[in-house]
């Protein structure tokens, strides 16, 4: 909402103040992705030092932030990506182990890395193609956090599939974790603090003036962009 406007009128209770330490372009690029990472890591499943976690699409917008933040929290981070270029970014973002799923069986690699114990939590935005494998990667009482479905909708899941290891399954939405003003401010505040401190690096690799929005869409569709893309008012 509002991506193509220079000015908007909004209810004050849905807005947050951007601190001076975070510039407006970075804030625009990180807000949704970063707040998603915050509630996934800090509230949906609270990642703590010593946890071993698996992050699918580790070089993606949310995945990149999850890797950086989880590393800073003291977790052992396993990232799953599609190619060597994305693997290099995942390492840069703090992954201790990177799996190129087109070349390796990610379930077997996770078993090797964890000595067969599995991970405490899987953050999966891929959906249908990785769901069953993700379940197999979990430890006893592990958390399966499905926050996206880029490969397609996950079919019905029998409870017996979870009972084998007493698995917790959730399909969270950020909107349900920012239902109150206090939750919104707390989520955004922690995000901005991590950006300002340098824990989170936000890659804004393209900016376009609003008058060139058609070109921005064409470049996105042609996969010519990397990292975040931000539209700027023509006056900036």
XYZ file of N, CA and C in Angstrom:
708
model
N 0.827 -1.193 0.000
C 0.000 0.000 0.000
C 0.864 1.246 0.000
N 0.668 2.101 -1.011
C 1.365 3.368 -1.022
C 2.703 3.387 -1.713
N 3.087 2.280 -2.362
C 4.408 2.231 -2.992
C 4.555 3.231 -4.137
N 3.453 3.669 -4.696
C 3.518 4.559 -5.842
C 3.062 5.977 -5.504
N 3.060 6.298 -4.218
C 2.646 7.639 -3.777
C 3.844 8.426 -3.263
N 3.797 9.737 -3.454
C 4.804 10.604 -2.853
C 4.386 11.026 -1.452
N 3.080 11.110 -1.205
C 2.568 11.451 0.115
C 1.344 10.593 0.401
N 1.128 10.279 1.690
C -0.026 9.473 2.087
C -0.631 10.021 3.367
N -1.901 9.763 3.559
C -2.578 10.078 4.809
C -2.910 8.745 5.476
N -2.377 8.533 6.688
C -2.544 7.261 7.381
C -2.900 7.500 8.836
N -3.565 6.551 9.486
C -3.802 6.667 10.924
C -2.470 6.675 11.675
N -2.325 7.549 12.632
C -1.061 7.680 13.357
C -0.683 6.401 14.100
N -1.684 5.611 14.497
C -1.374 4.438 15.319
C -0.754 3.284 14.524
N -0.667 3.394 13.192
C 0.000 2.343 12.422
C 1.390 2.774 11.952
N 1.815 3.955 12.393
C 3.122 4.481 11.996
C 4.136 4.308 13.107
N 5.414 4.222 12.732
C 6.500 4.197 13.709
C 7.529 5.243 13.294
N 8.215 5.786 14.269
C 9.258 6.782 13.996
C 10.557 6.083 13.614
N 11.190 6.581 12.585
C 12.485 6.046 12.175
C 13.573 6.818 12.910
N 14.435 6.139 13.667
C 15.477 6.844 14.415
C 16.497 7.507 13.489
N 17.171 8.513 13.999
C 18.143 9.245 13.191
C 19.269 8.353 12.684
N 19.563 7.278 13.417
C 20.669 6.396 13.045
C 20.350 5.518 11.833
N 19.095 5.512 11.399
C 18.690 4.689 10.253
C 18.145 5.610 9.167
N 18.776 5.617 7.997
C 18.303 6.509 6.934
C 17.011 5.977 6.333
N 16.290 6.855 5.645
C 14.947 6.515 5.172
C 14.962 5.437 4.097
N 16.000 5.395 3.273
C 16.073 4.379 2.227
C 16.259 2.994 2.858
N 17.149 2.905 3.841
C 17.344 1.632 4.542
C 16.066 1.212 5.247
N 15.399 2.164 5.888
C 14.150 1.854 6.588
C 13.102 1.315 5.627
N 12.990 1.937 4.445
C 12.015 1.476 3.460
C 12.327 0.060 2.994
N 13.612 -0.249 2.862
C 14.023 -1.557 2.361
C 13.847 -2.658 3.395
N 14.011 -2.330 4.669
C 14.102 -3.370 5.692
C 12.833 -3.567 6.508
N 11.901 -2.648 6.435
C 10.797 -2.632 7.391
C 10.019 -3.955 7.437
N 9.432 -4.366 6.321
C 8.603 -5.573 6.325
C 9.445 -6.829 6.544
N 10.543 -6.943 5.799
C 11.396 -8.123 5.927
C 12.002 -8.213 7.323
N 12.452 -7.076 7.835
C 13.110 -7.075 9.137
C 12.168 -7.351 10.289
N 10.962 -6.792 10.223
C 9.992 -7.072 11.280
C 9.539 -8.529 11.227
N 9.500 -9.090 10.026
C 9.206 -10.516 9.904
C 10.303 -11.336 10.583
N 11.552 -10.995 10.315
C 12.664 -11.711 10.952
C 12.598 -11.577 12.470
N 12.214 -10.405 12.957
C 12.159 -10.190 14.403
C 11.161 -11.127 15.078
N 9.943 -11.185 14.554
C 8.964 -12.008 15.261
C 9.249 -13.499 15.076
N 9.858 -13.880 13.943
C 10.200 -15.283 13.743
C 11.268 -15.750 14.732
N 12.287 -14.927 14.921
C 13.422 -15.311 15.769
C 13.212 -15.042 17.245
N 12.418 -14.039 17.577
C 12.333 -13.592 18.959
C 11.045 -13.996 19.659
N 10.000 -14.330 18.859
C 8.722 -14.645 19.496
C 8.075 -15.928 18.994
N 8.075 -16.150 17.676
C 7.465 -17.374 17.160
C 8.208 -18.592 17.711
N 9.504 -18.590 17.592
C 10.400 -19.506 18.289
C 11.558 -18.658 18.771
N 11.839 -18.674 20.047
C 12.863 -17.786 20.609
C 14.237 -18.443 20.484
N 15.007 -17.986 19.517
C 16.331 -18.544 19.273
C 17.298 -18.082 20.358
N 18.044 -19.029 20.889
C 18.984 -18.745 21.977
C 20.346 -19.356 21.660
N 21.402 -18.925 22.373
C 22.729 -19.506 22.151
C 22.703 -21.022 22.300
N 23.366 -21.707 21.377
C 23.416 -23.161 21.434
C 22.400 -23.853 20.563
N 21.369 -23.139 20.132
C 20.398 -23.740 19.221
C 21.037 -23.949 17.844
N 20.630 -25.006 17.169
C 21.010 -25.220 15.777
C 19.752 -25.078 14.940
N 19.804 -24.222 13.931
C 18.600 -23.898 13.165
C 18.862 -24.049 11.668
N 17.784 -24.329 10.921
C 17.863 -24.432 9.467
C 17.020 -23.335 8.848
N 17.617 -22.608 7.902
C 16.926 -21.516 7.213
C 16.920 -21.805 5.720
N 15.739 -22.016 5.164
C 15.610 -22.170 3.717
C 15.638 -20.787 3.062
N 16.012 -20.762 1.763
C 16.119 -19.495 1.021
C 16.976 -18.510 1.807
N 18.135 -18.993 2.232
C 18.976 -18.218 3.151
C 19.526 -16.934 2.540
N 19.550 -16.849 1.218
C 20.046 -15.635 0.572
C 18.915 -14.705 0.145
N 17.682 -15.058 0.476
C 16.546 -14.217 0.129
C 16.427 -13.014 1.045
N 15.408 -12.211 0.804
C 15.253 -10.976 1.579
C 15.123 -11.211 3.067
N 14.185 -12.065 3.473
C 14.027 -12.384 4.886
C 15.126 -13.339 5.338
N 15.461 -14.309 4.501
C 16.466 -15.292 4.872
C 17.806 -14.678 5.225
N 18.226 -13.687 4.463
C 19.490 -13.012 4.740
C 19.500 -12.386 6.132
N 18.404 -11.729 6.491
C 18.308 -11.103 7.810
C 18.221 -12.152 8.913
N 17.508 -13.247 8.658
C 17.433 -14.327 9.642
C 18.823 -14.877 9.941
N 19.621 -15.084 8.901
C 20.972 -15.624 9.093
C 21.832 -14.683 9.931
N 21.821 -13.404 9.588
C 22.636 -12.433 10.323
C 22.216 -12.349 11.788
N 20.920 -12.258 12.000
C 20.389 -12.056 13.347
C 20.585 -13.302 14.206
N 20.309 -14.477 13.621
C 20.464 -15.727 14.375
C 21.918 -15.954 14.764
N 22.830 -15.624 13.878
C 24.251 -15.728 14.203
C 24.595 -14.840 15.387
N 24.089 -13.610 15.371
C 24.352 -12.681 16.467
C 23.757 -13.165 17.788
N 22.685 -13.946 17.713
C 22.040 -14.489 18.911
C 22.779 -15.706 19.465
N 23.769 -16.193 18.732
C 24.573 -17.307 19.224
C 24.153 -18.669 18.724
N 23.275 -18.719 17.708
C 22.834 -19.996 17.165
C 23.838 -20.523 16.145
N 23.825 -21.841 15.945
C 24.528 -22.451 14.831
C 23.570 -22.423 13.645
N 23.954 -21.727 12.591
C 23.040 -21.448 11.482
C 23.388 -22.309 10.267
N 22.414 -23.086 9.824
C 22.532 -23.858 8.587
C 21.643 -23.189 7.548
N 22.227 -22.801 6.430
C 21.459 -22.130 5.387
C 21.334 -22.995 4.150
N 20.174 -22.973 3.529
C 19.917 -23.748 2.320
C 19.688 -22.781 1.159
N 20.461 -22.953 0.071
C 20.387 -22.047 -1.079
C 20.426 -22.856 -2.370
N 20.295 -22.163 -3.513
C 20.189 -22.861 -4.789
C 21.475 -22.894 -5.597
N 22.431 -21.993 -5.337
C 23.649 -21.972 -6.145
C 24.832 -21.424 -5.364
N 26.010 -21.462 -5.986
C 27.253 -21.090 -5.298
C 27.302 -19.599 -4.979
N 26.745 -18.771 -5.858
C 26.751 -17.335 -5.597
C 25.938 -17.019 -4.337
N 24.779 -17.641 -4.222
C 23.956 -17.426 -3.034
C 24.602 -18.052 -1.808
N 25.335 -19.146 -2.010
C 26.049 -19.771 -0.893
C 27.086 -18.815 -0.325
N 27.787 -18.098 -1.207
C 28.796 -17.143 -0.750
C 28.151 -16.027 0.070
N 26.984 -15.553 -0.359
C 26.290 -14.523 0.410
C 25.853 -15.066 1.760
N 25.365 -16.299 1.783
C 24.908 -16.889 3.043
C 26.048 -16.983 4.053
N 27.232 -17.328 3.577
C 28.403 -17.377 4.463
C 28.712 -15.972 4.988
N 28.654 -15.007 4.095
C 28.881 -13.609 4.494
C 27.867 -13.156 5.540
N 26.653 -13.683 5.446
C 25.585 -13.300 6.360
C 25.598 -14.080 7.670
N 26.572 -14.975 7.833
C 26.720 -15.626 9.133
C 26.361 -17.089 9.211
N 26.079 -17.729 8.078
C 25.797 -19.161 8.108
C 27.073 -19.937 8.435
N 26.973 -20.850 9.365
C 28.104 -21.709 9.700
C 28.223 -22.876 8.728
N 27.094 -23.301 8.194
C 27.050 -24.386 7.214
C 26.078 -23.978 6.105
N 26.479 -24.207 4.857
C 25.608 -23.861 3.725
C 25.385 -25.105 2.879
N 24.139 -25.350 2.537
C 23.751 -26.493 1.711
C 23.205 -25.978 0.387
N 23.792 -26.425 -0.717
C 23.256 -26.111 -2.043
C 22.316 -27.249 -2.404
N 21.009 -26.995 -2.288
C 20.046 -28.095 -2.360
C 19.966 -28.743 -3.733
N 20.431 -28.047 -4.777
C 20.422 -28.649 -6.120
C 21.558 -29.653 -6.291
N 22.530 -29.591 -5.387
C 23.683 -30.483 -5.469
C 23.718 -31.502 -4.337
N 23.013 -31.230 -3.234
C 23.075 -32.079 -2.055
C 21.673 -32.345 -1.517
N 21.497 -33.464 -0.854
C 20.258 -33.779 -0.153
C 20.289 -33.033 1.174
N 19.441 -32.024 1.323
C 19.559 -31.193 2.511
C 19.219 -31.953 3.790
N 18.355 -32.956 3.695
C 18.013 -33.735 4.884
C 19.235 -34.508 5.380
N 19.936 -35.160 4.465
C 21.122 -35.931 4.849
C 22.233 -35.027 5.361
N 22.381 -33.857 4.740
C 23.431 -32.932 5.192
C 23.130 -32.415 6.598
N 21.865 -32.124 6.879
C 21.507 -31.670 8.227
C 21.787 -32.771 9.245
N 21.468 -34.004 8.891
C 21.764 -35.122 9.788
C 23.256 -35.228 10.052
N 24.071 -35.053 8.994
C 25.530 -35.115 9.159
C 26.025 -34.000 10.070
N 25.541 -32.790 9.823
C 26.001 -31.618 10.579
C 25.636 -31.730 12.056
N 24.464 -32.293 12.332
C 23.961 -32.355 13.715
C 24.193 -33.711 14.375
N 24.992 -34.565 13.739
C 25.234 -35.917 14.261
C 23.924 -36.681 14.482
N 22.975 -36.467 13.581
C 21.721 -37.191 13.629
C 20.690 -36.643 14.598
N 21.034 -35.582 15.319
C 20.117 -35.048 16.328
C 19.023 -34.168 15.724
N 19.307 -33.537 14.604
C 18.353 -32.625 13.998
C 18.458 -31.220 14.564
N 17.658 -30.331 14.022
C 17.679 -28.917 14.428
C 16.475 -28.598 15.309
N 16.633 -27.562 16.134
C 15.529 -27.174 17.014
C 14.395 -26.478 16.266
N 14.736 -25.807 15.174
C 13.707 -25.086 14.422
C 14.104 -25.008 12.956
N 13.100 -25.099 12.077
C 13.280 -24.853 10.649
C 12.436 -23.641 10.276
N 13.066 -22.669 9.619
C 12.343 -21.520 9.073
C 12.200 -21.746 7.568
N 10.987 -22.018 7.124
C 10.754 -22.459 5.755
C 9.782 -21.526 5.050
N 10.284 -20.823 4.042
C 9.426 -19.955 3.230
C 9.156 -20.562 1.864
N 9.645 -21.771 1.626
C 9.524 -22.401 0.308
C 8.204 -23.145 0.176
N 7.843 -23.911 1.211
C 6.533 -24.546 1.204
C 6.525 -25.968 0.688
N 5.738 -26.219 -0.350
C 5.436 -27.579 -0.807
C 6.681 -28.418 -1.070
N 7.677 -27.853 -1.754
C 8.835 -28.644 -2.179
C 9.743 -29.057 -1.029
N 9.726 -28.333 0.071
C 10.669 -28.604 1.163
C 10.005 -29.084 2.446
N 8.683 -29.077 2.501
C 7.988 -29.319 3.764
C 8.333 -30.674 4.391
N 8.193 -31.740 3.649
C 8.446 -33.063 4.217
C 9.905 -33.210 4.642
N 10.812 -32.703 3.838
C 12.224 -32.752 4.202
C 12.518 -31.940 5.445
N 11.850 -30.807 5.571
C 12.048 -29.962 6.753
C 11.608 -30.686 8.015
N 10.480 -31.384 7.949
C 10.020 -32.164 9.100
C 11.070 -33.196 9.496
N 11.677 -33.820 8.482
C 12.676 -34.851 8.752
C 13.941 -34.281 9.394
N 14.186 -32.988 9.223
C 15.379 -32.350 9.781
C 15.232 -31.983 11.256
N 14.015 -32.016 11.768
C 13.771 -31.528 13.125
C 14.164 -32.536 14.197
N 14.587 -32.002 15.344
C 14.855 -32.815 16.519
C 13.548 -33.114 17.238
N 13.614 -33.898 18.288
C 12.437 -34.109 19.127
C 11.929 -32.766 19.644
N 10.629 -32.570 19.598
C 9.969 -31.339 20.038
C 10.446 -30.113 19.252
N 10.858 -30.366 18.007
C 11.303 -29.269 17.165
C 10.147 -28.434 16.646
N 10.480 -27.230 16.175
C 9.477 -26.283 15.681
C 9.592 -26.143 14.162
N 8.498 -26.401 13.481
C 8.409 -26.212 12.042
C 7.678 -24.897 11.786
N 8.419 -23.884 11.362
C 7.858 -22.554 11.155
C 7.746 -22.300 9.654
N 6.538 -22.429 9.124
C 6.275 -22.214 7.703
C 5.758 -20.791 7.517
N 6.593 -19.916 7.001
C 6.162 -18.518 6.872
C 6.023 -18.074 5.423
N 6.035 -19.038 4.494
C 5.856 -18.708 3.084
C 5.627 -19.967 2.287
N 5.337 -19.811 1.000
C 5.046 -20.974 0.154
C 5.392 -20.664 -1.293
N 6.637 -20.270 -1.527
C 7.047 -19.858 -2.869
C 6.958 -20.991 -3.887
N 7.037 -22.254 -3.438
C 6.977 -23.386 -4.364
C 5.575 -23.958 -4.496
N 4.641 -23.431 -3.737
C 3.271 -23.932 -3.802
C 2.698 -24.203 -2.430
N 1.387 -24.382 -2.391
C 0.677 -24.587 -1.131
C 0.958 -25.986 -0.584
N 1.207 -26.066 0.711
C 1.409 -27.344 1.384
C 0.060 -28.043 1.528
N 0.013 -29.317 1.200
C -1.229 -30.075 1.297
C -1.588 -30.402 2.734
N -2.693 -31.101 2.931
C -3.114 -31.481 4.285
C -2.016 -32.256 5.016
N -1.858 -31.967 6.289
C -0.821 -32.614 7.103
C -1.492 -33.461 8.178
N -1.331 -34.783 8.149
C -1.924 -35.616 9.208
C -1.196 -35.399 10.532
N -1.926 -35.382 11.613
C -1.304 -35.189 12.922
C -0.262 -36.252 13.224
N -0.436 -37.430 12.639
C 0.533 -38.494 12.877
C 1.931 -38.124 12.388
N 2.009 -37.237 11.371
C 3.313 -36.796 10.871
C 4.053 -35.965 11.906
N 3.299 -35.305 12.776
C 3.902 -34.495 13.841
C 4.154 -35.319 15.095
N 3.321 -36.316 15.308
C 3.405 -37.102 16.537
C 4.697 -37.895 16.637
N 5.290 -38.245 15.494
C 6.493 -39.078 15.511
C 7.623 -38.471 16.344
N 7.697 -37.117 16.349
C 8.737 -36.443 17.136
C 8.160 -35.320 18.003
N 6.856 -35.358 18.251
C 6.191 -34.292 19.025
C 6.527 -32.914 18.468
N 6.359 -32.777 17.161
C 6.727 -31.553 16.453
C 5.646 -30.483 16.628
N 6.094 -29.245 16.759
C 5.204 -28.080 16.771
C 5.195 -27.493 15.356
N 4.000 -27.235 14.814
C 3.857 -26.685 13.467
C 3.079 -25.380 13.531
N 3.617 -24.344 12.901
C 2.917 -23.060 12.897
C 3.050 -22.400 11.533
N 2.015 -21.669 11.152
C 2.023 -20.874 9.905
C 1.720 -19.429 10.297
N 2.752 -18.685 10.743
C 2.527 -17.368 11.328
C 2.424 -16.247 10.302
N 1.821 -15.152 10.725
C 1.739 -13.927 9.940
C 2.176 -12.759 10.816
N 2.974 -11.866 10.248
C 3.456 -10.730 11.027
C 2.301 -9.898 11.575
N 1.206 -9.806 10.827
C 0.083 -8.985 11.257
C -0.495 -9.478 12.587
N -0.379 -10.767 12.839
C -0.889 -11.323 14.098
C 0.089 -11.134 15.254
N 1.308 -10.715 14.939
C 2.307 -10.460 15.975
C 2.497 -8.961 16.210
N 1.722 -8.147 15.501
C 1.770 -6.688 15.704
C 0.352 -6.148 15.803
N -0.475 -6.849 16.547
C -1.884 -6.458 16.634
C -2.111 -5.254 17.522
N -1.212 -5.008 18.470
C -1.351 -3.854 19.356
C -0.276 -2.830 19.048
N -0.509 -1.621 19.501
C 0.473 -0.552 19.309
C 1.791 -0.901 19.991
N 1.733 -1.465 21.177
C 2.950 -1.845 21.899
C 3.735 -2.903 21.132
N 3.039 -3.886 20.566
C 3.727 -4.923 19.797
C 4.388 -4.335 18.552
N 3.703 -3.425 17.887
C 4.260 -2.783 16.697
C 5.525 -2.013 17.041
N 5.470 -1.205 18.084
C 6.625 -0.392 18.471
C 7.788 -1.258 18.951
N 7.474 -2.315 19.685
C 8.518 -3.205 20.183
C 9.223 -3.927 19.033
N 8.439 -4.407 18.075
C 9.001 -5.124 16.928
C 9.882 -4.209 16.093
N 9.361 -3.035 15.752
C 10.131 -2.087 14.942
C 11.333 -1.564 15.715
N 11.159 -1.326 17.004
C 12.247 -0.784 17.814
C 13.434 -1.722 17.890
N 13.164 -3.008 18.085
C 14.273 -3.972 18.148
C 14.949 -4.093 16.787
N 14.160 -4.073 15.718
C 14.737 -4.114 14.377
C 15.662 -2.929 14.136
N 15.172 -1.729 14.398
C 15.987 -0.542 14.153
C 17.257 -0.557 14.998
N 17.176 -1.063 16.215
C 18.352 -1.140 17.082
C 19.414 -2.056 16.476
N 18.985 -3.171 15.902
C 19.942 -4.114 15.304
C 20.549 -3.535 14.026
N 19.760 -2.772 13.261
C 20.300 -2.116 12.071
C 21.298 -1.035 12.463
N 20.923 -0.208 13.434
C 21.788 0.898 13.857
C 23.099 0.401 14.447
N 23.062 -0.747 15.120
C 24.273 -1.283 15.756
C 25.197 -1.983 14.775
N 24.704 -2.240 13.570
C 25.510 -2.928 12.570
C 25.344 -4.433 12.555
N 24.500 -4.964 13.429
C 24.250 -6.407 13.428
C 23.607 -6.829 12.113
N 22.678 -6.020 11.614
C 21.992 -6.331 10.364
C 22.488 -5.419 9.243
N 22.956 -6.022 8.175
C 23.366 -5.289 6.984
C 22.240 -5.395 5.953
N 21.780 -4.248 5.484
C 20.665 -4.208 4.536
C 21.224 -3.876 3.155
N 21.013 -4.768 2.205
C 21.544 -4.570 0.854
C 20.514 -3.843 -0.009
N 20.717 -2.557 -0.197
C 19.877 -1.783 -1.129
C 20.713 -1.610 -2.392
N 20.524 -2.500 -3.328
C 21.386 -2.537 -4.507
C 20.830 -1.767 -5.697
N 19.564 -1.354 -5.621
C 18.973 -0.553 -6.702
C 18.012 0.473 -6.115
N 18.055 1.673 -6.664
C 17.019 2.665 -6.391
C 16.565 3.233 -7.738
N 15.278 3.564 -7.804
C 14.704 4.136 -9.020
C 13.858 5.329 -8.628
N 13.887 6.410 -9.436
C 12.914 7.471 -9.210
C 11.517 6.961 -9.535
N 10.529 7.510 -8.872
C 9.156 7.041 -9.053
C 8.725 7.086 -10.516
N 9.242 8.044 -11.265
C 8.875 8.162 -12.683
C 9.372 6.980 -13.511
N 10.323 6.194 -12.970
C 10.854 5.035 -13.681
C 10.361 3.714 -13.089
N 9.177 3.754 -12.471
C 8.658 2.549 -11.820
C 8.448 1.410 -12.818
N 8.083 1.723 -14.053
C 7.900 0.667 -15.057
C 9.222 -0.054 -15.319
N 10.322 0.695 -15.359
C 11.633 0.080 -15.557
C 12.020 -0.786 -14.360
N 11.667 -0.327 -13.180
C 11.943 -1.113 -11.978
C 11.242 -2.466 -12.049
N 9.979 -2.458 -12.470
C 9.237 -3.713 -12.599
C 9.850 -4.602 -13.684
N 10.246 -4.002 -14.792
C 10.843 -4.778 -15.879
C 12.136 -5.444 -15.423
N 12.945 -4.717 -14.669
C 14.206 -5.275 -14.169
C 13.961 -6.397 -13.166
N 12.948 -6.227 -12.308
C 12.600 -7.285 -11.358
C 12.162 -8.546 -12.095
N 11.293 -8.371 -13.098
C 10.784 -9.514 -13.852
C 11.893 -10.213 -14.621
N 12.882 -9.456 -15.072
C 14.000 -10.018 -15.832
C 15.104 -10.548 -14.917
N 14.875 -10.505 -13.602
C 15.847 -10.988 -12.606
C 17.192 -10.260 -12.713
N 17.118 -8.968 -13.037
C 18.324 -8.156 -13.130
C 18.699 -7.499 -11.800
N 17.839 -7.622 -10.795
C 18.082 -6.957 -9.518
C 18.611 -7.951 -8.491
N 19.305 -7.414 -7.507
C 19.744 -8.204 -6.355
C 19.455 -7.402 -5.096
N 19.318 -8.083 -3.983
C 19.032 -7.372 -2.742
C 17.715 -6.625 -2.832
N 17.651 -5.492 -2.141
C 16.420 -4.704 -2.099
C 16.400 -3.635 -3.189
N 15.210 -3.320 -3.639
C 14.978 -2.257 -4.612
C 14.044 -1.238 -3.984
N 14.392 0.036 -4.047
C 13.607 1.089 -3.404
C 13.233 2.147 -4.446
N 11.957 2.537 -4.424
C 11.484 3.641 -5.266
C 11.625 4.944 -4.490
N 12.107 5.985 -5.173
C 12.315 7.283 -4.534
C 11.415 8.337 -5.199
N 10.902 9.270 -4.415
C 10.202 10.399 -5.031
C 11.124 11.119 -6.016
N 10.576 11.617 -7.096
C 11.402 12.245 -8.120
C 12.177 13.444 -7.589
N 11.699 14.021 -6.518
C 12.370 15.203 -5.970
C 13.605 14.851 -5.167
N 13.805 13.571 -4.824
C 14.947 13.166 -3.987
C 16.192 13.031 -4.850
